[in-house]
Short mmCIF file of N, CA, C and O in Angstrom, two decimals:
data_model
loop_
_atom_site.label_atom_id
_atom_site.label_comp_id
_atom_site.label_asym_id
_atom_site.label_seq_id
_atom_site.Cartn_x
_atom_site.Cartn_y
_atom_site.Cartn_z
N UNK H 4 9.52 6.92 13.52
CA UNK H 4 10.61 6.71 12.94
C UNK H 4 9.91 4.97 13.44
O UNK H 4 10.08 4.08 12.61
N UNK H 5 10.11 4.91 14.61
CA UNK H 5 9.91 3.25 15.61
C UNK H 5 8.34 3.35 14.99
O UNK H 5 7.65 1.75 15.23
N UNK H 6 7.80 4.29 15.30
CA UNK H 6 6.19 4.17 15.02
C UNK H 6 5.73 3.16 14.11
O UNK H 6 4.40 2.50 14.07
N UNK H 7 6.49 3.92 12.40
CA UNK H 7 6.06 3.15 11.33
C UNK H 7 6.24 1.83 11.84
O UNK H 7 5.23 1.03 11.21
N UNK H 8 7.22 1.63 12.02
CA UNK H 8 7.49 -0.40 12.30
C UNK H 8 6.62 0.02 13.17
O UNK H 8 6.11 -1.93 12.90
N UNK H 9 5.84 -0.03 14.41
CA UNK H 9 4.87 -0.92 15.22
C UNK H 9 3.53 -0.51 14.41
O UNK H 9 3.18 -1.68 14.64
N UNK H 10 3.50 0.25 13.53
CA UNK H 10 2.35 0.03 12.46
C UNK H 10 2.32 -0.80 11.66
O UNK H 10 1.15 -1.29 11.21
N UNK H 11 3.54 -0.89 11.48
CA UNK H 11 3.25 -1.78 9.69
C UNK H 11 3.60 -3.44 10.67
O UNK H 11 2.55 -4.69 10.59
N UNK H 12 3.94 -3.91 12.51
CA UNK H 12 3.57 -5.00 13.23
C UNK H 12 2.12 -5.35 13.44
O UNK H 12 1.42 -6.04 13.04
N UNK H 13 1.44 -4.05 13.63
CA UNK H 13 -0.17 -4.04 13.32
C UNK H 13 -0.66 -4.40 12.66
O UNK H 13 -1.96 -4.89 12.20
N UNK H 14 -0.14 -3.88 11.10
CA UNK H 14 -1.01 -4.57 10.10
C UNK H 14 -0.72 -6.02 9.95
O UNK H 14 -1.15 -6.89 9.25
N UNK H 15 0.83 -6.48 9.78
CA UNK H 15 1.09 -7.70 10.26
C UNK H 15 0.23 -8.73 10.56
O UNK H 15 -0.37 -9.77 10.35
N UNK H 16 -0.37 -8.65 12.05
CA UNK H 16 -1.40 -8.60 12.86
C UNK H 16 -2.74 -9.13 12.60
O UNK H 16 -3.26 -10.01 13.63
N UNK H 17 -2.80 -8.23 11.16
CA UNK H 17 -4.57 -8.75 11.39
C UNK H 17 -4.93 -9.46 10.94
O UNK H 17 -3.83 -10.72 9.85
N UNK H 18 -5.69 -10.47 10.72
CA UNK H 18 -6.09 -11.32 10.21
C UNK H 18 -7.42 -10.83 8.98
O UNK H 18 -8.38 -10.12 9.05
N UNK H 19 -7.30 -11.91 8.20
CA UNK H 19 -7.48 -11.45 6.66
C UNK H 19 -9.51 -11.71 6.80
O UNK H 19 -10.33 -10.98 6.32
N UNK H 20 -9.41 -12.71 7.79
CA UNK H 20 -10.97 -13.43 7.77
C UNK H 20 -11.55 -12.61 8.63
O UNK H 20 -12.87 -12.99 9.09
N UNK H 21 -10.73 -11.49 9.78
CA UNK H 21 -11.82 -10.84 10.09
C UNK H 21 -12.37 -9.76 9.62
O UNK H 21 -12.10 -9.30 8.41
N UNK H 22 -13.59 -9.66 10.36
CA UNK H 22 -15.21 -8.66 9.32
C UNK H 22 -14.58 -7.56 9.30
O UNK H 22 -14.78 -7.19 8.77
N UNK H 23 -13.66 -7.40 10.24
CA UNK H 23 -13.19 -5.63 10.78
C UNK H 23 -11.79 -5.57 9.49
O UNK H 23 -11.46 -4.40 9.88
N UNK H 24 -11.72 -6.32 9.17
CA UNK H 24 -10.20 -6.26 8.83
C UNK H 24 -9.88 -5.26 7.65
O UNK H 24 -8.90 -4.88 7.49
N UNK H 25 -10.57 -4.81 6.79
CA UNK H 25 -10.53 -3.62 6.29
C UNK H 25 -10.53 -2.11 6.07
O UNK H 25 -9.62 -2.10 6.11
N UNK H 26 -11.22 -2.30 7.74
CA UNK H 26 -11.34 -0.85 8.12
C UNK H 26 -10.49 -0.81 8.96
O UNK H 26 -9.56 0.22 8.83
N UNK H 27 -9.13 -1.51 9.93
CA UNK H 27 -8.20 -1.88 10.64
C UNK H 27 -7.32 -1.61 9.47
O UNK H 27 -5.81 -0.77 9.93
N UNK H 28 -7.34 -2.60 8.42
CA UNK H 28 -6.28 -2.02 7.56
C UNK H 28 -5.72 -0.90 7.38
O UNK H 28 -5.18 -0.40 7.04
N UNK H 29 -7.37 0.15 6.62
CA UNK H 29 -7.59 1.23 6.06
C UNK H 29 -6.57 2.22 7.27
O UNK H 29 -5.75 3.14 6.43
N UNK H 30 -7.19 2.37 8.33
CA UNK H 30 -6.99 3.47 9.51
C UNK H 30 -5.30 2.86 9.41
O UNK H 30 -4.51 4.00 9.75
N UNK H 31 -4.45 2.32 9.94
CA UNK H 31 -3.07 1.90 10.07
C UNK H 31 -2.76 2.18 8.72
O UNK H 31 -1.53 3.13 8.53
N UNK H 32 -2.95 2.26 7.62
CA UNK H 32 -2.18 2.43 6.47
C UNK H 32 -2.74 3.98 6.59
O UNK H 32 -1.42 5.08 5.68
N UNK H 33 -3.40 4.34 6.75
CA UNK H 33 -4.08 6.29 6.19
C UNK H 33 -2.92 6.93 7.55
O UNK H 33 -2.13 7.50 7.17
N UNK H 34 -2.71 6.24 8.55
CA UNK H 34 -1.83 6.27 9.52
C UNK H 34 0.00 6.41 9.00
O UNK H 34 1.14 7.40 9.17
N UNK H 35 0.47 5.52 8.46
CA UNK H 35 1.33 5.16 7.20
C UNK H 35 2.26 6.80 6.63
O UNK H 35 2.87 7.21 6.99
N UNK H 36 0.12 6.74 5.97
CA UNK H 36 0.55 7.66 5.45
C UNK H 36 1.00 8.93 5.68
O UNK H 36 1.41 10.32 5.00
N UNK H 37 0.40 9.43 6.60
CA UNK H 37 0.56 10.75 7.05
C UNK H 37 1.61 10.77 7.84
O UNK H 37 2.84 11.47 7.86
N UNK H 38 2.43 9.75 8.01
CA UNK H 38 4.28 9.94 8.01
C UNK H 38 5.09 10.35 7.05
O UNK H 38 5.58 10.93 7.15
N UNK H 39 4.63 9.59 6.26
CA UNK H 39 4.93 9.17 4.92
C UNK H 39 4.81 10.38 4.37
O UNK H 39 5.73 11.41 3.37
N UNK H 40 3.97 11.34 4.66
CA UNK H 40 3.34 13.17 3.87
C UNK H 40 4.20 14.23 4.47
O UNK H 40 4.79 14.76 3.92
N UNK H 41 4.63 13.89 5.82
CA UNK H 41 6.06 14.34 7.23
C UNK H 41 7.18 14.42 5.99
O UNK H 41 7.54 14.92 5.50
N UNK H 42 7.22 13.47 5.91
CA UNK H 42 8.86 13.03 5.74
C UNK H 42 9.26 11.43 5.05
O UNK H 42 9.01 10.02 6.18
N UNK H 43 8.84 11.26 3.52
CA UNK H 43 8.47 9.98 2.91
C UNK H 43 10.37 9.01 3.32
O UNK H 43 10.35 7.42 3.55
N UNK H 44 11.24 9.30 3.69
CA UNK H 44 12.34 8.75 4.36
C UNK H 44 11.81 8.14 5.66
O UNK H 44 12.24 6.43 6.28
N UNK H 45 10.02 8.27 6.26
CA UNK H 45 10.01 7.12 7.70
C UNK H 45 10.33 5.51 6.76
O UNK H 45 9.59 4.93 7.42
N UNK H 46 8.72 5.90 5.36
CA UNK H 46 8.78 4.69 4.94
C UNK H 46 9.22 3.61 4.17
O UNK H 46 8.94 2.79 3.69
N UNK H 47 10.70 4.69 4.11
CA UNK H 47 11.20 3.52 2.90
C UNK H 47 11.74 2.23 2.72
O UNK H 47 11.23 1.71 1.48
N UNK H 48 12.12 2.11 4.19
CA UNK H 48 12.15 0.71 4.41
C UNK H 48 10.75 -0.48 4.25
O UNK H 48 11.55 -1.71 4.85
N UNK H 49 10.03 0.27 4.74
CA UNK H 49 8.83 -0.68 5.15
C UNK H 49 7.77 -0.67 3.71
O UNK H 49 7.14 -1.43 3.66
N UNK H 50 8.78 0.04 2.36
CA UNK H 50 7.53 -0.04 1.14
C UNK H 50 7.56 -1.26 0.84
O UNK H 50 6.36 -1.22 0.32
N UNK H 51 8.16 -2.15 0.63
CA UNK H 51 8.67 -4.00 -0.05
C UNK H 51 7.56 -4.21 0.64
O UNK H 51 6.99 -4.99 0.63
N UNK H 52 7.68 -3.67 2.26
CA UNK H 52 6.44 -4.87 3.00
C UNK H 52 4.90 -4.11 2.75
O UNK H 52 3.77 -5.19 3.64
N UNK H 53 4.61 -3.43 2.43
CA UNK H 53 3.43 -3.32 2.07
C UNK H 53 3.14 -3.58 0.14
O UNK H 53 1.55 -3.25 0.52
N UNK H 54 3.26 -3.67 -0.46
CA UNK H 54 3.01 -4.57 -1.61
C UNK H 54 2.31 -5.38 -1.54
O UNK H 54 1.10 -5.61 -2.37
N UNK H 55 2.69 -6.56 -0.70
CA UNK H 55 1.93 -7.60 -0.82
C UNK H 55 0.49 -7.43 -0.13
O UNK H 55 -0.59 -7.96 -0.47
N UNK H 56 0.09 -6.24 0.73
CA UNK H 56 -1.76 -5.97 1.04
C UNK H 56 -1.67 -5.40 -0.14
O UNK H 56 -2.81 -5.32 -0.31
N UNK H 57 -1.03 -5.01 -1.12
CA UNK H 57 -1.66 -4.14 -1.96
C UNK H 57 -1.83 -5.15 -3.35
O UNK H 57 -3.54 -5.19 -3.96
N UNK H 58 -1.26 -6.23 -3.50
CA UNK H 58 -1.71 -7.23 -4.37
C UNK H 58 -3.17 -7.70 -3.55
O UNK H 58 -3.79 -8.37 -4.57
N UNK H 59 -3.04 -8.07 -2.19
CA UNK H 59 -4.50 -8.91 -1.64
C UNK H 59 -5.66 -7.70 -2.16
O UNK H 59 -6.42 -8.33 -2.59
N UNK H 60 -5.38 -6.51 -2.12
CA UNK H 60 -6.96 -5.11 -2.13
C UNK H 60 -7.38 -5.99 -3.41
O UNK H 60 -7.90 -5.47 -3.43
N UNK H 61 -6.08 -5.93 -4.76
CA UNK H 61 -6.23 -6.13 -6.24
C UNK H 61 -6.65 -7.47 -6.14
O UNK H 61 -7.29 -7.16 -7.46
N UNK H 62 -6.71 -8.63 -5.42
CA UNK H 62 -7.59 -9.35 -6.31
C UNK H 62 -8.81 -9.41 -5.19
O UNK H 62 -9.83 -9.82 -6.81
N UNK H 63 -9.31 -8.93 -5.02
CA UNK H 63 -10.79 -8.37 -4.76
C UNK H 63 -11.66 -7.74 -6.28
O UNK H 63 -10.37 -6.11 -4.96
N UNK H 64 -12.10 -8.18 -6.48
CA UNK H 64 -12.87 -7.03 -7.64
C UNK H 64 -13.95 -6.18 -7.39
O UNK H 64 -14.72 -6.02 -8.26
N UNK H 65 -14.80 -6.94 -6.13
CA UNK H 65 -15.88 -6.13 -5.65
C UNK H 65 -15.54 -4.27 -5.64
O UNK H 65 -14.37 -3.87 -5.38
N UNK H 66 -16.32 -3.30 -5.27
CA UNK H 66 -15.89 -2.01 -5.27
C UNK H 66 -16.56 -1.66 -3.99
O UNK H 66 -17.47 -2.23 -3.47
N UNK H 67 -15.55 -1.81 -2.99
CA UNK H 67 -15.60 -1.15 -1.74
C UNK H 67 -14.97 0.21 -1.68
O UNK H 67 -13.65 0.13 -1.69
N UNK H 68 -15.80 1.05 -0.82
CA UNK H 68 -15.27 2.43 -0.23
C UNK H 68 -13.63 2.50 -0.04
O UNK H 68 -12.13 3.24 0.29
N UNK H 69 -14.44 1.66 1.34
CA UNK H 69 -12.21 1.20 2.30
C UNK H 69 -11.97 0.37 1.42
O UNK H 69 -10.06 1.04 1.60
N UNK H 70 -11.26 -0.42 0.36
CA UNK H 70 -10.57 -0.81 -0.35
C UNK H 70 -9.87 -0.09 -1.47
O UNK H 70 -8.91 0.29 -1.20
N UNK H 71 -10.77 0.26 -1.83
CA UNK H 71 -10.72 1.95 -3.01
C UNK H 71 -9.35 3.55 -2.45
O UNK H 71 -8.42 3.21 -2.72
N UNK H 72 -9.76 3.62 -0.75
CA UNK H 72 -9.01 4.57 -0.04
C UNK H 72 -7.69 3.40 0.64
O UNK H 72 -6.87 4.18 0.06
N UNK H 73 -7.88 2.42 0.53
CA UNK H 73 -6.55 1.68 1.17
C UNK H 73 -5.17 1.27 0.24
O UNK H 73 -4.61 2.05 -0.19
N UNK H 74 -6.08 1.18 -0.86
CA UNK H 74 -5.43 1.14 -1.94
C UNK H 74 -4.60 2.13 -3.01
O UNK H 74 -3.43 2.18 -2.99
N UNK H 75 -5.51 3.35 -2.63
CA UNK H 75 -5.05 4.84 -2.47
C UNK H 75 -4.23 5.50 -1.98
O UNK H 75 -2.67 5.98 -2.03
N UNK H 76 -3.81 4.81 -0.50
CA UNK H 76 -3.09 5.66 0.39
C UNK H 76 -1.63 4.63 0.39
O UNK H 76 -0.32 5.30 0.51
N UNK H 77 -1.60 3.74 -0.03
CA UNK H 77 -0.70 2.81 -0.54
C UNK H 77 0.52 3.48 -1.97
O UNK H 77 0.91 3.41 -1.12
N UNK H 78 -0.82 3.35 -2.76
CA UNK H 78 -0.29 4.27 -3.52
C UNK H 78 0.92 5.12 -3.44
O UNK H 78 1.37 5.45 -3.78
N UNK H 79 0.35 5.93 -3.05
CA UNK H 79 0.40 7.22 -2.47
C UNK H 79 1.52 7.14 -2.13
O UNK H 79 3.43 7.90 -1.84
N UNK H 80 2.28 6.28 -0.46
CA UNK H 80 3.74 5.96 0.36
C UNK H 80 4.30 5.33 -0.59
O UNK H 80 5.78 5.54 -1.02
N UNK H 81 3.82 4.77 -2.19
CA UNK H 81 4.76 3.52 -2.99
C UNK H 81 5.16 5.11 -3.81
O UNK H 81 6.60 5.07 -4.34
N UNK H 82 4.34 5.63 -3.97
CA UNK H 82 5.14 7.09 -5.14
C UNK H 82 5.60 7.75 -4.55
O UNK H 82 6.59 7.76 -5.05
N UNK H 83 5.74 8.02 -3.32
CA UNK H 83 6.79 8.67 -2.33
C UNK H 83 8.37 8.12 -1.89
O UNK H 83 9.01 8.75 -1.93
N UNK H 84 7.99 6.47 -2.02
CA UNK H 84 9.46 6.11 -1.32
C UNK H 84 10.03 5.24 -2.22
O UNK H 84 11.41 5.29 -2.02
N UNK H 85 9.34 4.42 -3.55
CA UNK H 85 10.01 3.59 -4.01
C UNK H 85 11.06 4.93 -5.02
O UNK H 85 12.34 4.21 -4.84
N UNK H 86 11.56 6.13 -4.77
CA UNK H 86 12.60 6.42 -5.62
C UNK H 86 13.79 6.58 -5.01
O UNK H 86 15.14 6.95 -4.85
N UNK H 87 13.29 6.93 -3.25
CA UNK H 87 14.32 6.52 -2.50
C UNK H 87 14.66 5.33 -2.34
O UNK H 87 15.56 5.17 -1.57
N UNK H 88 14.62 3.90 -2.82
CA UNK H 88 15.60 3.12 -2.31
C UNK H 88 16.60 2.89 -2.66
O UNK H 88 16.69 3.03 -4.01
N UNK H 89 17.42 2.37 -2.09
CA UNK H 89 19.21 1.83 -2.22
C UNK H 89 19.19 1.10 -3.36
O UNK H 89 20.08 1.54 -3.43
N UNK H 90 18.06 0.01 -3.09
CA UNK H 90 18.65 -1.05 -3.47
C UNK H 90 17.39 -1.52 -4.48
O UNK H 90 16.45 -1.41 -4.12
N UNK H 91 17.68 -1.78 -5.25
CA UNK H 91 16.92 -2.47 -6.61
C UNK H 91 16.25 -3.06 -6.25
O UNK H 91 16.72 -4.20 -6.53
N UNK H 92 14.82 -3.29 -6.12
CA UNK H 92 14.35 -4.41 -5.52
C UNK H 92 13.32 -4.88 -6.95
O UNK H 92 12.12 -4.70 -7.32
N UNK H 93 14.03 -5.79 -7.74
CA UNK H 93 13.26 -6.33 -8.94
C UNK H 93 11.62 -6.49 -9.19
O UNK H 93 10.85 -6.78 -10.16
N UNK H 94 12.18 -8.08 -7.71
CA UNK H 94 10.91 -8.71 -7.55
C UNK H 94 9.60 -7.70 -7.17
O UNK H 94 8.46 -7.98 -7.45
N UNK H 95 10.16 -6.60 -6.72
CA UNK H 95 9.14 -5.63 -6.15
C UNK H 95 8.52 -4.81 -6.71
O UNK H 95 7.58 -4.56 -7.10
N UNK H 96 9.31 -3.88 -8.45
CA UNK H 96 8.86 -3.53 -8.70
C UNK H 96 8.24 -4.80 -10.34
O UNK H 96 7.16 -3.90 -10.30
N UNK H 97 8.60 -5.45 -10.26
CA UNK H 97 7.28 -6.59 -11.28
C UNK H 97 6.19 -6.84 -10.28
O UNK H 97 5.21 -6.51 -11.50
N UNK H 98 6.21 -6.83 -9.23
CA UNK H 98 4.99 -6.83 -8.08
C UNK H 98 3.91 -5.13 -8.46
O UNK H 98 2.87 -5.79 -8.78
N UNK H 99 4.67 -4.50 -8.70
CA UNK H 99 4.33 -3.39 -8.73
C UNK H 99 3.48 -3.50 -9.64
O UNK H 99 2.94 -2.66 -9.84
N UNK H 100 4.12 -3.31 -10.47
CA UNK H 100 3.84 -3.39 -12.43
C UNK H 100 2.28 -3.90 -12.19
O UNK H 100 1.34 -3.41 -13.06
N UNK H 101 2.31 -5.30 -11.80
CA UNK H 101 1.50 -6.39 -12.20
C UNK H 101 -0.10 -5.59 -10.96
O UNK H 101 -0.97 -5.54 -12.41
N UNK H 102 0.46 -5.44 -9.89
CA UNK H 102 -1.05 -5.05 -9.23
C UNK H 102 -1.20 -3.61 -9.72
O UNK H 102 -2.51 -2.89 -10.17
N UNK H 103 -0.54 -2.69 -10.95
CA UNK H 103 -0.84 -1.56 -10.98
C UNK H 103 -1.12 -1.38 -12.50
O UNK H 103 -3.08 -1.07 -12.69
N UNK H 104 -1.35 -2.73 -12.78
CA UNK H 104 -2.38 -2.81 -13.88
C UNK H 104 -3.55 -3.32 -14.01
O UNK H 104 -4.12 -2.76 -14.57
N UNK H 105 -3.48 -4.17 -12.06
CA UNK H 105 -4.91 -4.81 -12.26
C UNK H 105 -5.65 -3.40 -11.78
O UNK H 105 -7.33 -3.66 -11.86
N UNK H 106 -5.15 -2.84 -11.38
CA UNK H 106 -6.02 -1.09 -10.93
C UNK H 106 -6.23 -0.62 -11.66
O UNK H 106 -7.23 -0.16 -12.00
N UNK H 107 -5.92 -0.52 -12.74
CA UNK H 107 -6.36 0.52 -13.99
C UNK H 107 -7.30 -0.15 -14.46
O UNK H 107 -8.47 0.79 -15.25
N UNK H 108 -6.93 -1.16 -14.92
CA UNK H 108 -8.74 -2.46 -15.32
C UNK H 108 -9.62 -2.43 -14.32
O UNK H 108 -10.97 -2.26 -14.84
N UNK H 109 -9.86 -2.13 -12.99
CA UNK H 109 -10.78 -2.08 -12.49
C UNK H 109 -11.17 -1.23 -11.79
O UNK H 109 -12.40 -1.33 -11.10
N UNK H 110 -10.23 -0.11 -10.97
CA UNK H 110 -10.12 0.97 -9.98
C UNK H 110 -11.42 2.40 -10.49
O UNK H 110 -11.27 2.07 -12.20
N UNK H 111 -11.59 2.40 -9.84
CA UNK H 111 -12.59 3.72 -10.31
C UNK H 111 -11.86 5.31 -10.70
O UNK H 111 -9.97 5.08 -10.14
N UNK H 112 -11.67 6.05 -10.47
CA UNK H 112 -11.29 7.07 -10.84
C UNK H 112 -10.43 8.03 -9.76
O UNK H 112 -9.00 8.14 -9.53
N UNK H 113 -10.46 8.44 -9.05
CA UNK H 113 -9.75 8.09 -7.32
C UNK H 113 -8.41 7.35 -7.62
O UNK H 113 -6.79 7.97 -7.21
N UNK H 114 -8.12 6.27 -7.12
CA UNK H 114 -7.59 5.36 -7.70
C UNK H 114 -6.76 5.30 -8.57
O UNK H 114 -5.60 4.99 -8.23
N UNK H 115 -7.41 5.73 -9.76
CA UNK H 115 -5.97 5.49 -11.16
C UNK H 115 -5.88 7.26 -10.77
O UNK H 115 -4.41 6.91 -10.68
N UNK H 116 -6.30 7.93 -10.28
CA UNK H 116 -5.06 9.19 -10.24
C UNK H 116 -3.67 8.54 -9.39
O UNK H 116 -3.00 9.72 -9.25
N UNK H 117 -4.61 7.94 -8.28
CA UNK H 117 -2.89 7.67 -7.34
C UNK H 117 -2.47 6.70 -8.14
O UNK H 117 -0.75 6.17 -7.58
N UNK H 118 -3.07 5.38 -9.31
CA UNK H 118 -2.04 4.99 -10.04
C UNK H 118 -1.05 5.33 -10.63
O UNK H 118 -0.05 4.52 -10.92
N UNK H 119 -1.44 6.29 -11.79
CA UNK H 119 -0.66 6.55 -12.39
C UNK H 119 0.82 7.19 -11.93
O UNK H 119 1.62 6.12 -12.87
N UNK H 120 0.90 8.00 -11.21
CA UNK H 120 1.99 8.59 -10.77
C UNK H 120 2.96 7.24 -10.49
O UNK H 120 4.41 7.68 -10.57
N UNK H 121 3.10 6.44 -9.90
CA UNK H 121 3.52 5.43 -9.73
C UNK H 121 3.80 4.92 -10.81
O UNK H 121 4.98 3.66 -10.60
N UNK H 122 3.30 4.70 -11.96
CA UNK H 122 4.16 4.29 -13.29
C UNK H 122 5.06 4.69 -14.27
O UNK H 122 5.72 4.33 -14.88
N UNK H 123 4.96 6.02 -13.29
CA UNK H 123 5.83 7.12 -14.08
C UNK H 123 7.81 7.02 -13.46
O UNK H 123 7.65 6.49 -12.24
#
């Protein structure tokens, strides 16, 4: 549980203009997804912190396997954790819906497979 907080802190400290930003983001998100796969409750309190990264990734319309992979992993975490949020975060849900619509318009099939369950 505290490990997830440390990983989230590592993500927050990443610099967007760093040439390895996307690779580092992907590695950290993959680690978070592994914790979430074991027990989604590990990630529930961090879900709202992941949404801005999803939004950032959606702004880039270029096709990039690292970007697509990171989006897919963030979506997998969101799918597993949002139902467990105790307090409805209207702004979070509105932002997620906007991001999911962007993903559906721009991304390829593997990312779409991760996005569609988040809409349900």
